[in-house]
mmCIF file with all atom_site columns, C-alpha atoms in Angstrom:
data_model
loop_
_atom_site.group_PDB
_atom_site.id
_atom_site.type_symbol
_atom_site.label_atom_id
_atom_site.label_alt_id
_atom_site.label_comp_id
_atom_site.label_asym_id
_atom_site.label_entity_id
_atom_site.label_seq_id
_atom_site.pdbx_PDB_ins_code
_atom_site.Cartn_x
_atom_site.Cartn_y
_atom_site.Cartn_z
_atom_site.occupancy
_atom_site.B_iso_or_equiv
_atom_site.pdbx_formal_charge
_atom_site.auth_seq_id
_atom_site.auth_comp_id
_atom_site.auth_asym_id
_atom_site.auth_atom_id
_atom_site.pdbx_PDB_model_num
ATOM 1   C CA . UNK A 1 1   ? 4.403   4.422   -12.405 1.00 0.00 ? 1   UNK A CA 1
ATOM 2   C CA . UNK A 1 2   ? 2.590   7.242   -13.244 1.00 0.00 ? 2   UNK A CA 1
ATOM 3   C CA . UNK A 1 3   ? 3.859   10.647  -12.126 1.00 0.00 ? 3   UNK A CA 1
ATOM 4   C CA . UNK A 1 4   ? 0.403   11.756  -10.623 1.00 0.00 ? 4   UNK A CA 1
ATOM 5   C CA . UNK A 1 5   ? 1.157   8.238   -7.955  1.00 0.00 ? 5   UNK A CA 1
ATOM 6   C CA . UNK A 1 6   ? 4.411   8.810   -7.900  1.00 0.00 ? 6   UNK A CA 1
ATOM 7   C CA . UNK A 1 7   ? 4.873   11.974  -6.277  1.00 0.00 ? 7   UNK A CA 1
ATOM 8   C CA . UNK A 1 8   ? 2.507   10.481  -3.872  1.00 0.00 ? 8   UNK A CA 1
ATOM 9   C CA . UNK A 1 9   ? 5.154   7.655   -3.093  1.00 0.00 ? 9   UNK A CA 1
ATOM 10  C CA . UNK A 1 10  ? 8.102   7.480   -0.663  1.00 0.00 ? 10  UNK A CA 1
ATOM 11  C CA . UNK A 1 11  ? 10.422  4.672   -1.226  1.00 0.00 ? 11  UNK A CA 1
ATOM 12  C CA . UNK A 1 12  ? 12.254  3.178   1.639   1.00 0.00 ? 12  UNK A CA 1
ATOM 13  C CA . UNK A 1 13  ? 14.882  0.702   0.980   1.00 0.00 ? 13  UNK A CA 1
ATOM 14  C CA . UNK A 1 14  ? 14.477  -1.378  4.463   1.00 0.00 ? 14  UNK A CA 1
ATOM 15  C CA . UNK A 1 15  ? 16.593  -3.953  3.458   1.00 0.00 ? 15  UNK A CA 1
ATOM 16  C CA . UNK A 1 16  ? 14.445  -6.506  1.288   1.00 0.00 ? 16  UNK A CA 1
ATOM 17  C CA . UNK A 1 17  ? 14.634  -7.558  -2.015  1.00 0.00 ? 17  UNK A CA 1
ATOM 18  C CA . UNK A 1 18  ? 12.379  -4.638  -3.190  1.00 0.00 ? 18  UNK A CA 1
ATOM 19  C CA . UNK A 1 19  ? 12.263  -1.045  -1.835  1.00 0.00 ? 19  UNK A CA 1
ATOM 20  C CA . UNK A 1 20  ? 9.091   -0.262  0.755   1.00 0.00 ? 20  UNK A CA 1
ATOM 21  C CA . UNK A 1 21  ? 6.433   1.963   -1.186  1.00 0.00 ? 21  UNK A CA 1
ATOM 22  C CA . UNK A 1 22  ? 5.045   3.948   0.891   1.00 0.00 ? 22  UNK A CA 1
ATOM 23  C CA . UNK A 1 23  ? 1.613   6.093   0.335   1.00 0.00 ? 23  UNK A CA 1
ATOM 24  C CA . UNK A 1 24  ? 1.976   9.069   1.571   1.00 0.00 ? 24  UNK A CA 1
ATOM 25  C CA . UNK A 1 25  ? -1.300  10.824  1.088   1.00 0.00 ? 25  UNK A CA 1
ATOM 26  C CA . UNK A 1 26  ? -4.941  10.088  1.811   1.00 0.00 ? 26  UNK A CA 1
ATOM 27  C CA . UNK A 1 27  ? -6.256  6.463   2.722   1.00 0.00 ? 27  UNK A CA 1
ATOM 28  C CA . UNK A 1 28  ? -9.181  4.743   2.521   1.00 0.00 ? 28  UNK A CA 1
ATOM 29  C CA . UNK A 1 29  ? -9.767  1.625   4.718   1.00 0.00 ? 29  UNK A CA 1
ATOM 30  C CA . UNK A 1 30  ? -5.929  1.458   4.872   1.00 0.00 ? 30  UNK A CA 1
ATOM 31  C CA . UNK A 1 31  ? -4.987  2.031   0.876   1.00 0.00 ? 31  UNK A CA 1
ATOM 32  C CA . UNK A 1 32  ? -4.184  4.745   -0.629  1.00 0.00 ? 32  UNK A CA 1
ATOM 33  C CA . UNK A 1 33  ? -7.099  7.223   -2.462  1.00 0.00 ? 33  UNK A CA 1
ATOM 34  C CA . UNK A 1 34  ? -6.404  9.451   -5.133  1.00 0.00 ? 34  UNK A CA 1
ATOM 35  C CA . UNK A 1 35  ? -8.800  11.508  -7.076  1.00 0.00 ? 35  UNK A CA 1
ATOM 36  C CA . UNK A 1 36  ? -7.929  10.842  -11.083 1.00 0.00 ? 36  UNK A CA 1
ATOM 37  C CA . UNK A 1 37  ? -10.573 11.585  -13.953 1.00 0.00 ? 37  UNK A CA 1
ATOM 38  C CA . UNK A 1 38  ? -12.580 13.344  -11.607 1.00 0.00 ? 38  UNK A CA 1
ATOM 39  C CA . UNK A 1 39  ? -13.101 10.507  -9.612  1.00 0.00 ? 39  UNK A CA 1
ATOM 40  C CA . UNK A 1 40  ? -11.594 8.657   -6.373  1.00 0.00 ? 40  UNK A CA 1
ATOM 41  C CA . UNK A 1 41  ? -9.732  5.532   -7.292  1.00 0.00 ? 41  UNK A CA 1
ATOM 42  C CA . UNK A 1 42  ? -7.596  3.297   -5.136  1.00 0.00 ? 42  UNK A CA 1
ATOM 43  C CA . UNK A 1 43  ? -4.156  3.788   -5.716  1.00 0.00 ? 43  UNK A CA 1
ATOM 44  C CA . UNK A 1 44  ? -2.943  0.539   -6.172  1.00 0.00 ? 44  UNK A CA 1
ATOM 45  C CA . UNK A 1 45  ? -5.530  -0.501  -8.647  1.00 0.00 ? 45  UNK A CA 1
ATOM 46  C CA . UNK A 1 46  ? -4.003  2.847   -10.810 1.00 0.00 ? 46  UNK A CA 1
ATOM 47  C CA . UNK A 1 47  ? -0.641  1.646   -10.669 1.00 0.00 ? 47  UNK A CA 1
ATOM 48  C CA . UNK A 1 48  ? -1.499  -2.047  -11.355 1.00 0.00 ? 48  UNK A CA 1
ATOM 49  C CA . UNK A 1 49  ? -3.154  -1.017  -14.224 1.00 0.00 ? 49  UNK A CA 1
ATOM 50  C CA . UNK A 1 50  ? 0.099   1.212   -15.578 1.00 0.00 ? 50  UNK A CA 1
ATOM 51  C CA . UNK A 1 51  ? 2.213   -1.270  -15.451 1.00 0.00 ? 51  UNK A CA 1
ATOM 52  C CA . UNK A 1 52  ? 0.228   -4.521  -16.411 1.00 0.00 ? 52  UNK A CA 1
ATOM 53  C CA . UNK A 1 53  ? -2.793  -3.412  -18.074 1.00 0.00 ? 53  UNK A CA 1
ATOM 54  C CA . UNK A 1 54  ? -6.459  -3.817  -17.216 1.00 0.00 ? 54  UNK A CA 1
ATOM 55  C CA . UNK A 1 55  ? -7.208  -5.963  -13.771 1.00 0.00 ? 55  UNK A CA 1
ATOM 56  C CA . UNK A 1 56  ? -8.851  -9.543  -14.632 1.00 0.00 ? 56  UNK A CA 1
ATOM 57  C CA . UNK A 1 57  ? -11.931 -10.034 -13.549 1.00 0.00 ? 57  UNK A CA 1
ATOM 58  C CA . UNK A 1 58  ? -13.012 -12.539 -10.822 1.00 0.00 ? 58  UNK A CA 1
ATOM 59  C CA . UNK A 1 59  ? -12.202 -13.406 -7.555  1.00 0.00 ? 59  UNK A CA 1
ATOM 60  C CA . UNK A 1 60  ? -8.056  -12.599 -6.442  1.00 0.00 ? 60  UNK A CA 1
ATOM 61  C CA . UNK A 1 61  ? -6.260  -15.122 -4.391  1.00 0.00 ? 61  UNK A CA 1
ATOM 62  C CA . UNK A 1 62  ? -6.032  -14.547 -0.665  1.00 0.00 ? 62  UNK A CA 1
ATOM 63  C CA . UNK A 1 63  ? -2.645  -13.191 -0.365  1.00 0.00 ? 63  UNK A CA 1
ATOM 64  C CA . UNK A 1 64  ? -0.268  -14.679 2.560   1.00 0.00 ? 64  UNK A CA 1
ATOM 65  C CA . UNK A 1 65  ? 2.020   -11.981 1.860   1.00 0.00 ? 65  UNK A CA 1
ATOM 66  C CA . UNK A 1 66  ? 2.524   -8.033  2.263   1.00 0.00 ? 66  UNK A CA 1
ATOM 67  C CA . UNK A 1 67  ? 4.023   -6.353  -0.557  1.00 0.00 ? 67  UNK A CA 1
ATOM 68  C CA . UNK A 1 68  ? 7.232   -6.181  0.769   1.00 0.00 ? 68  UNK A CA 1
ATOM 69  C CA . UNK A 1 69  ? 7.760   -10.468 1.186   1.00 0.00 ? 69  UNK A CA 1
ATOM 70  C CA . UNK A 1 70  ? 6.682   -10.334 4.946   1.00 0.00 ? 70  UNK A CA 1
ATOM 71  C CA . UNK A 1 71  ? 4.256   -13.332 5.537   1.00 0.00 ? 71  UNK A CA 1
ATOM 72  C CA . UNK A 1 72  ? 0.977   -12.375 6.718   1.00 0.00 ? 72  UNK A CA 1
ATOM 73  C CA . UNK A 1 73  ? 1.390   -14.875 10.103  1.00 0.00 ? 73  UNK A CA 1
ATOM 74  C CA . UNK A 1 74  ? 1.909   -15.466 13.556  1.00 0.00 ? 74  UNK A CA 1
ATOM 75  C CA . UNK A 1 75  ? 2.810   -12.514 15.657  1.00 0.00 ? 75  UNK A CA 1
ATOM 76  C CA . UNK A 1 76  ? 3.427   -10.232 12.466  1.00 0.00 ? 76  UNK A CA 1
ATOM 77  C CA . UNK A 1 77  ? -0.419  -10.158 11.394  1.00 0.00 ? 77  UNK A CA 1
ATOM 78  C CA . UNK A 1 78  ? -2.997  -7.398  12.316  1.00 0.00 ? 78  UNK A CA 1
ATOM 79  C CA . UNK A 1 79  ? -6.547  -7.563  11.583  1.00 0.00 ? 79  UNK A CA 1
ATOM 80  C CA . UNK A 1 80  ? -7.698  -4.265  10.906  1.00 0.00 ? 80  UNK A CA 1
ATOM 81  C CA . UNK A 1 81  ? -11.362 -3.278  12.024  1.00 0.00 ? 81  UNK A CA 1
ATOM 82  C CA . UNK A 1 82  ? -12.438 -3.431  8.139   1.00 0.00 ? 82  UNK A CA 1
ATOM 83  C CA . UNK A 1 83  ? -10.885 -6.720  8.152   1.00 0.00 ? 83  UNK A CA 1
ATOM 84  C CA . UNK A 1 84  ? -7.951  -5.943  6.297   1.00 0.00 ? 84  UNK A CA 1
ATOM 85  C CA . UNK A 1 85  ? -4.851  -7.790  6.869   1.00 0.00 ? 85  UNK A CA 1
ATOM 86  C CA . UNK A 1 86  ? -2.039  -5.229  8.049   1.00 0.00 ? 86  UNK A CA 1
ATOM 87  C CA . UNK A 1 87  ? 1.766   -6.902  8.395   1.00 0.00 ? 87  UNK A CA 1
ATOM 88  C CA . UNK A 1 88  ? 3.229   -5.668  11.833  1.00 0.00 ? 88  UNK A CA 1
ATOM 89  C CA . UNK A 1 89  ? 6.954   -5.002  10.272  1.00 0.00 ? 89  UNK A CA 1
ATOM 90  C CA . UNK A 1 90  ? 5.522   -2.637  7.660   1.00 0.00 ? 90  UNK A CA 1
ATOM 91  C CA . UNK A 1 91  ? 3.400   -0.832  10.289  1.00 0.00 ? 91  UNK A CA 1
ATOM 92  C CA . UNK A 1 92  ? 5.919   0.017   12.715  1.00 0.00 ? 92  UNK A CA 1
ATOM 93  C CA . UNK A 1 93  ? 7.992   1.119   9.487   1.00 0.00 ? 93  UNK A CA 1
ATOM 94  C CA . UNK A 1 94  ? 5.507   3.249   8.385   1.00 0.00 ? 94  UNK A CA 1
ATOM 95  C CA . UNK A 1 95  ? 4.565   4.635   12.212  1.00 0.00 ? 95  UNK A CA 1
ATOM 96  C CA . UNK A 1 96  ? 8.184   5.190   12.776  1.00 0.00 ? 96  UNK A CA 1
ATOM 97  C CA . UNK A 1 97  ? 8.542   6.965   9.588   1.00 0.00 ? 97  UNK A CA 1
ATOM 98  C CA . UNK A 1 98  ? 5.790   9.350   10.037  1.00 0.00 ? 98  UNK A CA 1
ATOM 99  C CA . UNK A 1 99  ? 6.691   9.980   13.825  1.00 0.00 ? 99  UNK A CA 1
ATOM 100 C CA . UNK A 1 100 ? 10.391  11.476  12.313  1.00 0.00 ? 100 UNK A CA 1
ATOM 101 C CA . UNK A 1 101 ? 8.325   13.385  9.681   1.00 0.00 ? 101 UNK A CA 1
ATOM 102 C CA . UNK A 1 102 ? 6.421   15.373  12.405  1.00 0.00 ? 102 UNK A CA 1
ATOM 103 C CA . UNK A 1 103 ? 8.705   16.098  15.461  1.00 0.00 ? 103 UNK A CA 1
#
């Protein structure tokens, strides 16, 4: 990953197969916005791009899972005002982790 994400990134190893990324700077409609070339860019898209390349066009595949493996169902799905789909266990991660950050 590039080191201008990076040092925007706090990894938490929850216990999952892969560590929790967590943005830690400004957000956009829930994901992460960084300026870059003079310009504000989702973060994801940026890293995406870093590691595999250019995104193909077209239409993506609803996703039934977060990031982290969690499905996006039952009691452990949020739908965000925009619509977004937010998984529960990440949230509460993420809230619990920025609660300790500010007391």
């Amino acid at each position: 990953m590039p080191e201008f994400l990076a040092r925007r990134v706090v990894v938490q190893d929850l216990g999952h197969t892969t560590p929790c990324l967590e943005w830690d700077a400004a957000l956009h409609l829930g994901y992460g916005w960084v300026s870059h070339k003079g310009k504000p860019q989702l973060a994801h898209r940026l890293a995406y791009e870093a590691i595999n390349g250019p995104i193909p066009e077209g239409p993506v595949k609803d996703r039934t899972h977060c990031p982290q493996g969690h499905a996006y169902a039952g009691d452990n799905l949020i739908i965000a005002k925009s619509g977004a789909k937010v998984c529960r266990i990440c949230k509460r991660a993420s809230d619990a982790r920025r609660r300790a950050r500010h007391v």
